[in-house]
Coordinates of C-alpha atoms and ligand atoms in Angstrom, one line a residue:
Chain A
M1 CA -16.7 -2.8 -1.5
N2 CA -16.4 -0.2 -4.1
F3 CA -18.3 -0.3 -7.4
D4 CA -16.1 -0.5 -10.5
I5 CA -17.9 0.9 -13.5
G6 CA -14.8 0.6 -15.6
F7 CA -14.8 -3.2 -15.0
I8 CA -18.3 -3.4 -16.3
F9 CA -17.3 -2.1 -19.6
Q10 CA -14.2 -4.3 -19.6
V11 CA -16.3 -7.4 -19.1
M12 CA -18.8 -6.3 -21.7
G13 CA -15.9 -6.1 -24.1
Q14 CA -14.8 -9.6 -23.3
I15 CA -18.2 -11.3 -23.3
I16 CA -19.6 -9.6 -26.4
R17 CA -17.7 -12.3 -28.4
Y18 CA -20.2 -14.9 -27.1
V19 CA -23.2 -13.1 -28.5
P20 CA -23.0 -15.1 -31.7
I21 CA -23.0 -18.5 -30.0
T22 CA -25.9 -17.4 -27.9
I23 CA -27.9 -16.2 -30.9
Y24 CA -26.9 -19.4 -32.7
M25 CA -28.2 -21.6 -30.0
A26 CA -31.4 -19.6 -29.7
V27 CA -32.1 -19.4 -33.4
V28 CA -31.5 -23.1 -34.0
S29 CA -33.7 -24.0 -31.1
L30 CA -36.4 -21.6 -32.3
I31 CA -36.4 -23.2 -35.8
I32 CA -36.5 -26.8 -34.5
G33 CA -39.0 -25.9 -31.8
G34 CA -41.1 -24.0 -34.3
M35 CA -41.3 -26.9 -36.7
L36 CA -41.9 -29.5 -34.1
G37 CA -44.4 -27.2 -32.3
L38 CA -46.3 -26.7 -35.6
V39 CA -46.5 -30.5 -36.1
V40 CA -47.7 -31.0 -32.6
A41 CA -50.3 -28.2 -32.9
L42 CA -51.6 -29.6 -36.2
V43 CA -51.8 -33.1 -34.8
R44 CA -53.8 -31.9 -31.9
Y45 CA -55.9 -29.4 -34.0
Y46 CA -57.0 -32.2 -36.4
K47 CA -57.3 -34.6 -33.5
V48 CA -55.2 -37.3 -35.2
P49 CA -56.1 -40.5 -33.3
G50 CA -53.5 -41.8 -30.9
L51 CA -50.8 -39.2 -31.6
S52 CA -53.0 -36.3 -30.4
Q53 CA -53.5 -37.9 -27.0
L54 CA -49.8 -38.8 -26.8
F55 CA -48.6 -35.3 -27.6
S56 CA -51.1 -33.8 -25.2
I57 CA -49.7 -35.9 -22.3
V58 CA -46.1 -35.2 -23.3
I59 CA -46.7 -31.4 -23.5
T60 CA -48.5 -31.4 -20.2
I61 CA -45.6 -33.1 -18.5
L62 CA -43.0 -30.9 -20.1
K63 CA -44.9 -27.7 -19.4
G64 CA -44.8 -28.4 -15.7
V65 CA -41.1 -29.0 -15.4
P66 CA -38.5 -26.2 -15.0
L67 CA -36.1 -25.9 -17.9
I68 CA -33.1 -26.5 -15.7
L69 CA -34.4 -30.0 -14.8
V70 CA -34.9 -30.8 -18.4
F71 CA -31.3 -29.9 -19.0
L72 CA -30.0 -32.0 -16.2
V73 CA -32.1 -35.0 -17.3
I74 CA -30.9 -34.7 -20.8
F75 CA -27.3 -34.4 -19.6
L76 CA -27.6 -37.4 -17.3
I77 CA -29.2 -39.6 -19.8
T78 CA -26.8 -38.7 -22.6
S79 CA -23.6 -38.7 -20.6
Q80 CA -24.3 -42.2 -19.2
N81 CA -25.5 -43.8 -22.4
F82 CA -24.1 -42.0 -25.3
N83 CA -20.8 -44.0 -25.5
H84 CA -22.5 -47.4 -25.3
F85 CA -25.0 -46.3 -27.9
A86 CA -22.4 -44.9 -30.3
K87 CA -20.3 -48.1 -29.9
A88 CA -23.4 -50.2 -30.6
V89 CA -24.3 -48.4 -33.8
G90 CA -20.7 -48.2 -34.8
W91 CA -20.1 -44.4 -34.6
H92 CA -16.5 -43.4 -34.0
I93 CA -17.3 -40.5 -31.7
R94 CA -17.3 -40.3 -27.9
Y95 CA -19.4 -38.2 -25.6
G96 CA -16.5 -35.8 -24.9
D97 CA -16.2 -35.0 -28.6
L98 CA -19.7 -33.7 -28.9
P99 CA -20.1 -30.0 -28.8
M100 CA -21.9 -29.3 -25.6
S101 CA -24.0 -26.7 -27.4
V102 CA -25.9 -29.6 -28.9
L103 CA -27.2 -30.5 -25.5
A104 CA -28.2 -27.0 -24.9
I105 CA -30.0 -26.9 -28.2
I106 CA -31.9 -30.1 -27.4
G107 CA -33.1 -28.7 -24.2
L108 CA -34.0 -25.3 -25.6
S109 CA -35.8 -26.9 -28.6
L110 CA -37.9 -28.9 -26.2
M111 CA -38.9 -25.8 -24.4
A112 CA -39.6 -24.0 -27.6
T113 CA -41.7 -27.0 -28.9
V114 CA -43.9 -26.9 -25.8
G115 CA -44.4 -23.1 -25.8
L116 CA -44.9 -22.7 -29.6
S117 CA -47.2 -25.7 -30.0
E118 CA -49.5 -24.0 -27.5
A119 CA -49.1 -20.6 -29.3
F120 CA -50.0 -22.2 -32.7
R121 CA -52.9 -24.0 -31.2
G122 CA -54.3 -20.7 -29.9
A123 CA -53.6 -19.0 -33.2
F124 CA -55.4 -21.8 -35.2
E125 CA -58.6 -21.0 -33.2
S126 CA -58.5 -17.5 -34.6
V127 CA -58.9 -18.7 -38.2
K128 CA -62.5 -18.6 -39.3
Q129 CA -63.8 -22.1 -39.8
V130 CA -66.0 -21.4 -42.9
Q131 CA -62.7 -20.8 -44.8
F132 CA -62.0 -24.6 -44.5
D133 CA -65.5 -25.3 -46.0
A134 CA -64.7 -22.9 -48.8
A135 CA -61.4 -24.6 -49.4
R136 CA -63.0 -28.0 -49.5
S137 CA -65.8 -26.9 -51.8
L138 CA -63.1 -25.6 -54.2
G139 CA -61.6 -29.1 -54.2
M140 CA -58.5 -28.3 -52.2
T141 CA -56.9 -31.1 -50.2
Q142 CA -56.4 -30.9 -46.5
L143 CA -52.7 -30.5 -47.0
Q144 CA -53.2 -27.6 -49.4
T145 CA -55.7 -26.0 -47.0
I146 CA -53.1 -26.2 -44.2
R147 CA -50.3 -24.8 -46.3
R148 CA -52.3 -22.1 -48.2
V149 CA -54.9 -21.0 -45.7
L150 CA -54.3 -22.2 -42.1
I151 CA -50.6 -21.6 -41.6
P152 CA -50.4 -18.2 -43.4
Q153 CA -53.2 -16.9 -41.2
T154 CA -51.7 -18.4 -38.1
M155 CA -48.3 -16.7 -38.4
P156 CA -49.3 -13.1 -37.9
V157 CA -51.3 -14.0 -34.9
A158 CA -48.6 -16.2 -33.4
L159 CA -45.8 -13.7 -34.2
P160 CA -45.8 -11.9 -30.8
M161 CA -45.6 -15.2 -29.0
I162 CA -42.8 -16.4 -31.4
I163 CA -40.8 -13.3 -30.6
N164 CA -41.4 -13.7 -26.9
M165 CA -40.2 -17.3 -27.2
F166 CA -37.1 -16.1 -29.0
I167 CA -36.3 -13.8 -26.2
N168 CA -36.9 -16.5 -23.6
L169 CA -34.6 -18.8 -25.5
I170 CA -31.8 -16.1 -25.6
K171 CA -32.1 -15.8 -21.8
G172 CA -32.4 -19.6 -21.5
T173 CA -29.0 -20.1 -23.1
A174 CA -27.6 -19.0 -19.7
I175 CA -28.6 -22.4 -18.4
A176 CA -26.3 -23.9 -21.1
S177 CA -23.4 -22.9 -18.9
L178 CA -24.5 -25.8 -16.7
V179 CA -23.4 -28.2 -19.4
S180 CA -20.2 -26.2 -19.8
V181 CA -21.0 -24.4 -23.0
V182 CA -19.1 -21.1 -22.8
E183 CA -21.6 -18.4 -23.5
I184 CA -22.3 -14.9 -22.1
F185 CA -23.2 -15.9 -18.6
S186 CA -20.3 -18.3 -18.0
A187 CA -17.9 -15.9 -19.7
A188 CA -19.0 -13.2 -17.3
T189 CA -18.5 -15.5 -14.3
Q190 CA -15.0 -16.4 -15.5
A191 CA -14.1 -12.8 -16.1
A192 CA -14.8 -12.1 -12.4
S193 CA -13.1 -15.2 -11.0
S194 CA -9.7 -13.4 -10.5
N195 CA -10.9 -10.2 -8.8
Y196 CA -14.2 -11.4 -7.4
K197 CA -16.1 -8.4 -8.9
Y198 CA -19.0 -10.7 -9.7
F199 CA -21.6 -7.9 -9.2
E200 CA -20.1 -5.8 -12.0
A201 CA -19.6 -8.8 -14.2
Y202 CA -23.2 -9.9 -13.9
I203 CA -24.4 -6.3 -14.6
A204 CA -22.3 -6.5 -17.8
A205 CA -24.0 -9.8 -18.7
A206 CA -27.4 -8.3 -18.0
L207 CA -26.7 -5.3 -20.2
I208 CA -25.7 -7.5 -23.1
Y209 CA -28.9 -9.7 -22.7
W210 CA -30.9 -6.5 -22.4
M211 CA -29.5 -5.0 -25.6
M212 CA -30.2 -8.2 -27.5
T213 CA -33.7 -8.2 -26.3
I214 CA -34.2 -4.6 -27.4
V215 CA -32.9 -5.2 -30.9
I216 CA -35.2 -8.2 -31.2
E217 CA -38.3 -6.3 -30.0
R218 CA -37.5 -3.5 -32.4
G219 CA -37.3 -5.9 -35.3
A220 CA -40.5 -7.6 -34.2
V221 CA -42.4 -4.3 -34.3
F222 CA -41.2 -3.7 -37.8
L223 CA -42.3 -7.2 -38.9
E224 CA -45.7 -6.8 -37.2
V225 CA -46.4 -3.5 -38.9
R226 CA -45.6 -5.1 -42.3
M227 CA -47.9 -8.1 -41.7
D228 CA -50.7 -6.1 -40.2
K229 CA -51.1 -4.2 -43.4
K230 CA -52.6 -7.3 -45.0
I231 CA -54.9 -8.5 -42.3
K232 CA -56.2 -5.4 -40.6
R233 CA -58.3 -2.7 -42.0
S234 CA -56.2 0.4 -42.8
Chain B
M1 CA -83.2 -37.8 -68.1
S2 CA -82.8 -34.7 -66.1
F3 CA -79.5 -32.8 -65.9
I4 CA -79.3 -33.1 -62.1
E5 CA -81.0 -35.8 -60.0
I6 CA -80.9 -35.8 -56.3
K7 CA -82.5 -38.8 -54.6
D8 CA -83.6 -39.6 -51.1
V9 CA -81.0 -37.6 -49.1
H10 CA -81.0 -38.5 -45.4
K11 CA -78.9 -37.1 -42.7
S12 CA -79.0 -37.4 -38.9
F13 CA -77.0 -35.6 -36.2
Y14 CA -76.7 -37.4 -32.9
Q15 CA -79.6 -39.8 -33.8
K16 CA -81.8 -36.9 -34.6
E17 CA -83.0 -37.1 -38.3
I18 CA -82.5 -33.7 -39.8
L19 CA -83.1 -34.6 -43.5
K20 CA -85.8 -37.2 -43.9
G21 CA -85.4 -38.0 -47.6
I22 CA -85.1 -35.1 -50.0
D23 CA -85.6 -35.6 -53.7
L24 CA -85.0 -32.9 -56.3
T25 CA -84.4 -32.9 -60.0
L26 CA -83.3 -29.9 -62.0
H27 CA -83.0 -29.2 -65.7
K28 CA -80.0 -27.4 -67.0
G29 CA -80.3 -23.7 -66.3
E30 CA -83.0 -24.1 -63.7
V31 CA -83.0 -21.9 -60.6
I32 CA -84.5 -23.3 -57.4
V33 CA -85.1 -21.3 -54.3
I34 CA -85.5 -23.1 -51.0
L35 CA -87.5 -21.5 -48.2
G36 CA -88.0 -22.8 -44.7
P37 CA -87.9 -21.9 -41.0
S38 CA -84.6 -21.9 -39.1
G39 CA -83.5 -25.5 -38.3
S40 CA -85.5 -27.0 -41.1
G41 CA -82.3 -28.5 -42.7
K42 CA -81.7 -26.1 -45.6
T43 CA -78.0 -25.6 -44.9
T44 CA -77.6 -29.3 -44.1
F45 CA -79.1 -30.2 -47.4
L46 CA -76.8 -27.9 -49.4
R47 CA -73.8 -29.2 -47.5
C48 CA -74.7 -32.8 -48.2
L49 CA -74.8 -32.1 -51.9
N50 CA -71.2 -31.2 -52.1
T51 CA -70.1 -33.6 -49.3
L52 CA -69.2 -30.9 -46.8
E53 CA -71.5 -33.0 -44.7
Q54 CA -71.6 -36.8 -45.3
A55 CA -75.2 -37.8 -45.9
D56 CA -76.3 -41.1 -44.4
K57 CA -78.2 -42.1 -47.5
G58 CA -79.0 -40.8 -50.9
Q59 CA -77.3 -40.0 -54.2
I60 CA -76.7 -37.2 -56.6
K61 CA -76.2 -37.3 -60.4
I62 CA -74.9 -34.2 -62.1
N63 CA -74.5 -34.7 -65.9
D64 CA -72.0 -37.6 -66.2
V65 CA -71.0 -37.9 -62.5
T66 CA -73.1 -40.0 -60.1
K67 CA -72.2 -40.1 -56.4
D68 CA -73.7 -42.4 -53.9
F69 CA -73.3 -40.6 -50.6
T70 CA -72.8 -43.8 -48.6
K71 CA -69.8 -44.9 -50.7
K72 CA -66.4 -43.6 -49.9
D73 CA -64.6 -43.1 -53.2
H74 CA -62.1 -40.4 -53.2
R75 CA -62.0 -39.8 -57.0
N76 CA -65.8 -39.9 -57.2
T77 CA -66.2 -37.4 -54.4
R78 CA -63.7 -35.1 -56.0
D79 CA -65.4 -35.3 -59.3
L80 CA -68.6 -34.3 -57.6
I81 CA -67.0 -31.4 -55.7
L82 CA -65.6 -30.1 -59.0
K83 CA -69.1 -30.1 -60.5
T84 CA -70.5 -28.0 -57.7
A85 CA -69.5 -24.6 -56.1
M86 CA -70.8 -23.0 -53.0
V87 CA -71.3 -19.4 -51.9
F88 CA -71.5 -19.1 -48.1
Q89 CA -73.2 -16.8 -45.7
G90 CA -70.1 -14.7 -45.3
H91 CA -66.5 -14.5 -44.1
A92 CA -65.5 -17.4 -46.4
L93 CA -62.9 -15.6 -48.4
F94 CA -59.3 -16.6 -47.5
N95 CA -58.1 -13.6 -45.5
N96 CA -54.5 -14.0 -46.3
M97 CA -55.0 -13.6 -50.0
T98 CA -56.1 -10.7 -52.2
V99 CA -59.4 -10.9 -54.0
L100 CA -57.8 -12.0 -57.2
Q101 CA -55.7 -14.7 -55.4
N102 CA -58.9 -15.9 -53.8
V103 CA -60.6 -16.3 -57.2
I104 CA -57.7 -18.1 -58.9
E105 CA -56.7 -20.3 -55.9
G106 CA -58.9 -23.2 -57.0
L107 CA -57.9 -22.9 -60.7
V108 CA -54.2 -22.9 -59.9
R109 CA -54.0 -25.4 -57.0
V110 CA -56.9 -27.8 -57.9
K111 CA -57.4 -27.5 -61.7
K112 CA -53.7 -26.8 -62.3
T113 CA -54.5 -24.1 -64.7
P114 CA -51.4 -22.2 -65.8
H115 CA -51.0 -19.0 -63.7
Q116 CA -51.4 -16.5 -66.5
E117 CA -54.5 -18.2 -67.9
A118 CA -56.0 -18.4 -64.3
V119 CA -55.4 -14.6 -63.9
K120 CA -57.2 -14.0 -67.1
I121 CA -60.2 -16.0 -66.0
G122 CA -60.1 -14.5 -62.6
L123 CA -60.1 -10.9 -63.9
A124 CA -63.0 -11.8 -66.2
M125 CA -65.0 -13.2 -63.3
L126 CA -64.3 -10.1 -61.1
E127 CA -65.4 -7.9 -64.0
K128 CA -68.6 -9.8 -64.1
V129 CA -69.4 -9.1 -60.5
G130 CA -68.2 -5.5 -60.8
L131 CA -65.0 -5.9 -58.7
S132 CA -62.3 -5.2 -61.3
D133 CA -61.0 -2.3 -59.3
R134 CA -60.8 -4.4 -56.1
A135 CA -58.6 -7.3 -57.5
D136 CA -55.7 -6.4 -55.3
Y137 CA -57.6 -5.7 -52.1
Y138 CA -57.6 -8.0 -49.1
P139 CA -61.0 -9.2 -47.9
V140 CA -60.9 -7.1 -44.8
Q141 CA -60.6 -4.0 -47.0
L142 CA -64.0 -4.8 -48.7
S143 CA -67.5 -4.2 -47.7
G144 CA -69.7 -7.2 -46.9
G145 CA -71.5 -6.9 -50.2
Q146 CA -68.2 -6.8 -52.1
Q147 CA -66.9 -9.8 -50.1
Q148 CA -70.0 -11.8 -51.2
R149 CA -69.6 -10.8 -54.8
A150 CA -65.9 -11.9 -54.6
G151 CA -67.2 -15.2 -53.2
I152 CA -69.5 -15.6 -56.2
A153 CA -66.6 -14.8 -58.6
R154 CA -64.5 -17.5 -56.8
A155 CA -67.2 -20.0 -57.2
M156 CA -67.8 -19.1 -60.9
A157 CA -64.1 -19.3 -61.8
M158 CA -64.3 -23.1 -61.2
K159 CA -66.9 -23.4 -64.0
P160 CA -69.3 -25.5 -61.9
E161 CA -72.4 -27.1 -63.3
L162 CA -74.4 -26.6 -60.1
L163 CA -74.1 -23.5 -58.0
L164 CA -75.2 -23.6 -54.3
F165 CA -76.0 -20.4 -52.4
D166 CA -76.6 -20.6 -48.6
E167 CA -78.3 -17.4 -47.6
P168 CA -75.7 -15.2 -49.3
T169 CA -77.3 -12.0 -48.2
S170 CA -78.6 -12.8 -44.8
A171 CA -75.5 -11.4 -43.0
L172 CA -75.5 -8.2 -45.0
D173 CA -76.7 -4.7 -44.1
P174 CA -79.9 -4.0 -46.0
E175 CA -78.3 -1.5 -48.4
L176 CA -75.8 -4.1 -49.6
V177 CA -78.2 -6.9 -50.4
G178 CA -79.2 -5.5 -53.7
E179 CA -75.8 -5.6 -55.4
V180 CA -75.3 -9.3 -54.4
L181 CA -78.8 -10.3 -55.6
S182 CA -78.3 -8.6 -58.9
A183 CA -75.0 -10.4 -59.4
M184 CA -76.9 -13.7 -58.8
K185 CA -79.7 -12.7 -61.0
E186 CA -77.2 -12.1 -63.8
L187 CA -75.9 -15.7 -63.4
A188 CA -79.4 -17.0 -63.5
Q189 CA -80.1 -15.2 -66.7
E190 CA -76.8 -16.5 -68.2
G191 CA -78.3 -20.0 -67.8
H192 CA -76.5 -21.3 -64.7
T193 CA -78.1 -24.0 -62.7
M194 CA -78.6 -22.8 -59.1
I195 CA -80.0 -23.9 -55.8
V196 CA -80.5 -20.8 -53.6
V197 CA -81.5 -20.8 -50.0
T198 CA -82.8 -17.3 -49.3
H199 CA -85.7 -15.5 -47.8
E200 CA -85.5 -12.6 -50.3
M201 CA -89.0 -13.1 -51.7
Q202 CA -88.6 -10.5 -54.4
F203 CA -85.6 -12.4 -55.7
A204 CA -87.4 -15.7 -55.5
Y205 CA -90.4 -14.2 -57.3
E206 CA -88.3 -12.7 -60.2
V207 CA -85.6 -15.3 -60.6
A208 CA -86.7 -18.7 -59.4
D209 CA -88.2 -21.3 -61.7
R210 CA -89.4 -23.2 -58.8
V211 CA -89.7 -22.6 -55.0
L212 CA -89.4 -25.4 -52.4
Y213 CA -90.8 -25.0 -49.0
M214 CA -88.9 -27.1 -46.4
E215 CA -89.8 -27.8 -42.9
G216 CA -88.8 -30.5 -40.4
G217 CA -86.4 -32.2 -42.9
I218 CA -88.9 -32.7 -45.7
V219 CA -90.1 -30.7 -48.7
V220 CA -93.6 -29.7 -47.7
E221 CA -94.6 -28.0 -50.9
E222 CA -93.1 -27.0 -54.2
G223 CA -94.2 -25.1 -57.2
T224 CA -93.7 -21.9 -59.3
P225 CA -93.1 -18.8 -57.2
Q226 CA -96.5 -17.6 -58.3
A227 CA -98.2 -20.8 -57.0
I228 CA -96.3 -20.9 -53.8
F229 CA -96.6 -17.3 -52.9
N230 CA -100.1 -16.6 -54.1
T231 CA -101.9 -19.9 -53.6
P232 CA -99.9 -22.0 -51.0
Q233 CA -101.7 -25.3 -50.4
D234 CA -100.2 -26.5 -47.1
E235 CA -101.1 -25.0 -43.8
R236 CA -97.4 -24.9 -42.8
T237 CA -96.4 -23.0 -45.9
K238 CA -99.2 -20.5 -45.4
K239 CA -98.2 -19.9 -41.8
F240 CA -94.5 -19.4 -42.7
L241 CA -95.3 -17.0 -45.5
A242 CA -97.5 -15.0 -43.3
R243 CA -94.8 -14.6 -40.7
L244 CA -92.2 -13.8 -43.4
S245 CA -94.4 -11.2 -45.1
G246 CA -95.0 -9.5 -41.8
K247 CA -91.3 -8.9 -41.7
N248 CA -89.9 -8.0 -45.0
F249 CA -92.4 -8.6 -47.8
D250 CA -94.2 -5.3 -48.5
D251 CA -96.3 -6.4 -51.5
V252 CA -99.3 -7.8 -49.7
E253 CA -101.0 -8.5 -53.0
L254 CA -98.6 -11.3 -53.6
V255 CA -99.3 -13.2 -50.5
E256 CA -103.0 -13.9 -50.0
V257 CA -103.3 -15.8 -46.7
Ligands
LIG1 N1 -72.8 -30.2 -37.4 C1 -73.9 -30.4 -36.7 N2 -74.0 -31.1 -35.5 C2 -75.1 -31.2 -34.9 N3 -76.3 -30.7 -35.3 C3 -76.3 -30.0 -36.4 C4 -75.1 -29.8 -37.2 N4 -75.5 -29.0 -38.2 C5 -76.8 -28.8 -38.1 N5 -77.3 -29.4 -37.0 C6 -78.7 -29.3 -36.6 O1 -79.5 -29.6 -37.7 C7 -80.7 -28.9 -37.8 C8 -80.8 -28.2 -39.1 O2 -79.8 -27.2 -39.3 P1 -79.6 -26.4 -40.6 O3 -78.4 -25.5 -40.4 O4 -79.5 -27.3 -41.8 O5 -80.9 -25.5 -40.6 P2 -81.3 -24.3 -41.6 O6 -82.6 -24.7 -42.2 O7 -80.1 -24.0 -42.5 O8 -81.5 -23.2 -40.6 P3 -81.2 -21.6 -40.7 O9 -82.3 -21.0 -41.4 O10 -81.2 -21.2 -39.3 O11 -79.9 -21.5 -41.4 C9 -80.6 -27.9 -36.6 O12 -81.4 -28.4 -35.6 C10 -79.1 -27.9 -36.2 O13 -79.0 -27.7 -34.8
LIG2 MG1 -78.8 -22.3 -42.7

């Protein structure tokens, strides 16, 4: 077997078109997961009765399950029930019409929710408690305190973990190929299907993932430097 | 009728009674200093007064607002909170905001003061505590003494009728204590009504109208600073002052035990 460097570049040229769909799935999942994760973290931080225990159980379960299983379960549940459900509520769409990226986004969002809720919870602990007393003694409501004091101080602390999650989501999109979304990984597989040069094709895919990761990490460093100015002593 | 009347404040934590019925009345402009050993309930008392801690019993009347601590009434609680302001031991500034943003936060968000007007008030308050040139600094960029003065400016911006200070200098390096105490002294001279928990005897001596000695959740003894420091009556007060003077009260003349 001879190694075909030229083919690597050829595949890279073909699959680079799927960078946008990959980023799209990762960004949407990051936003959904970020919002849900924040809600879960707040509910657990303030120990909202009932909900807090429920979330803690759900998070524990999801944390211990590989992403690929989550995907398959979502796929099985939706593929078997969606058509009945759609009919029952009078929607005129069928399962086959759904963009499969939606399934990927659901799975990735779940993963992001779990990871980010834990990240936010950890970051909440870094906020000095007496500030909440101060807020209350000024007459601020709990919601104002969350919005004006807690969350703004949480973000810089959680940022490295958010970036990390973003990178994991990008890589996690490869699993979306399971539910037949065409993205970088499945496109690379397809490119090699005629000449069986899978090794080169996967190196091409790896290089693309790697480049995206580098760009994100660079951006993160830039953001962190800007945020640090505020909260650290110069 | 007095300007502020505090009656029979009780508070327990886990079945242990920390405050066993505290009464206190203040005229407008009066400055009270509370002394007492660690664990005597000084912080708990101050926190009950502005409902940071929910007292089990008791009430407070400030001017036209009366609050029974046992009754849960949102509006009433809020009215009380707006009548009081508190300065904490330290690290109570909002770290994500500049000094000026800290000072105007309550005005803008709670009192809904227009932004421009709030900034004007905020800058005036910062001027008063000598921090005009630090308005755009973040808390971490300030010294401990400056942070405490900013905390005082934030409390004052709300125009409270009762100011609560919980050991505002106890976490500071000795050389920074003076600047905070003189800011507080100025407020006292302007006629603000204050309850100050502090072990700074010199401050108590010069500024307080009355000194309360607390121990075990009750007020053991109260009187003018002269009376408490020079001729304490209760054994417990005497013991405490002797211990305190051994540490940081040089002027032996003032404490004859
Ligand atoms: N939130 C709480 N939960 C349980 N116990 C508490 C709580 N807050 C205070 N206590 C207890 O109440 C007692 C009085 O505490 P407090 O902080 O009021 O004392 P203090 O007079 O301010 O002491 P210090 O001089 O050390 O500040 C202490 O025994 C303390 O352990
Ligand atoms: Mg205390």
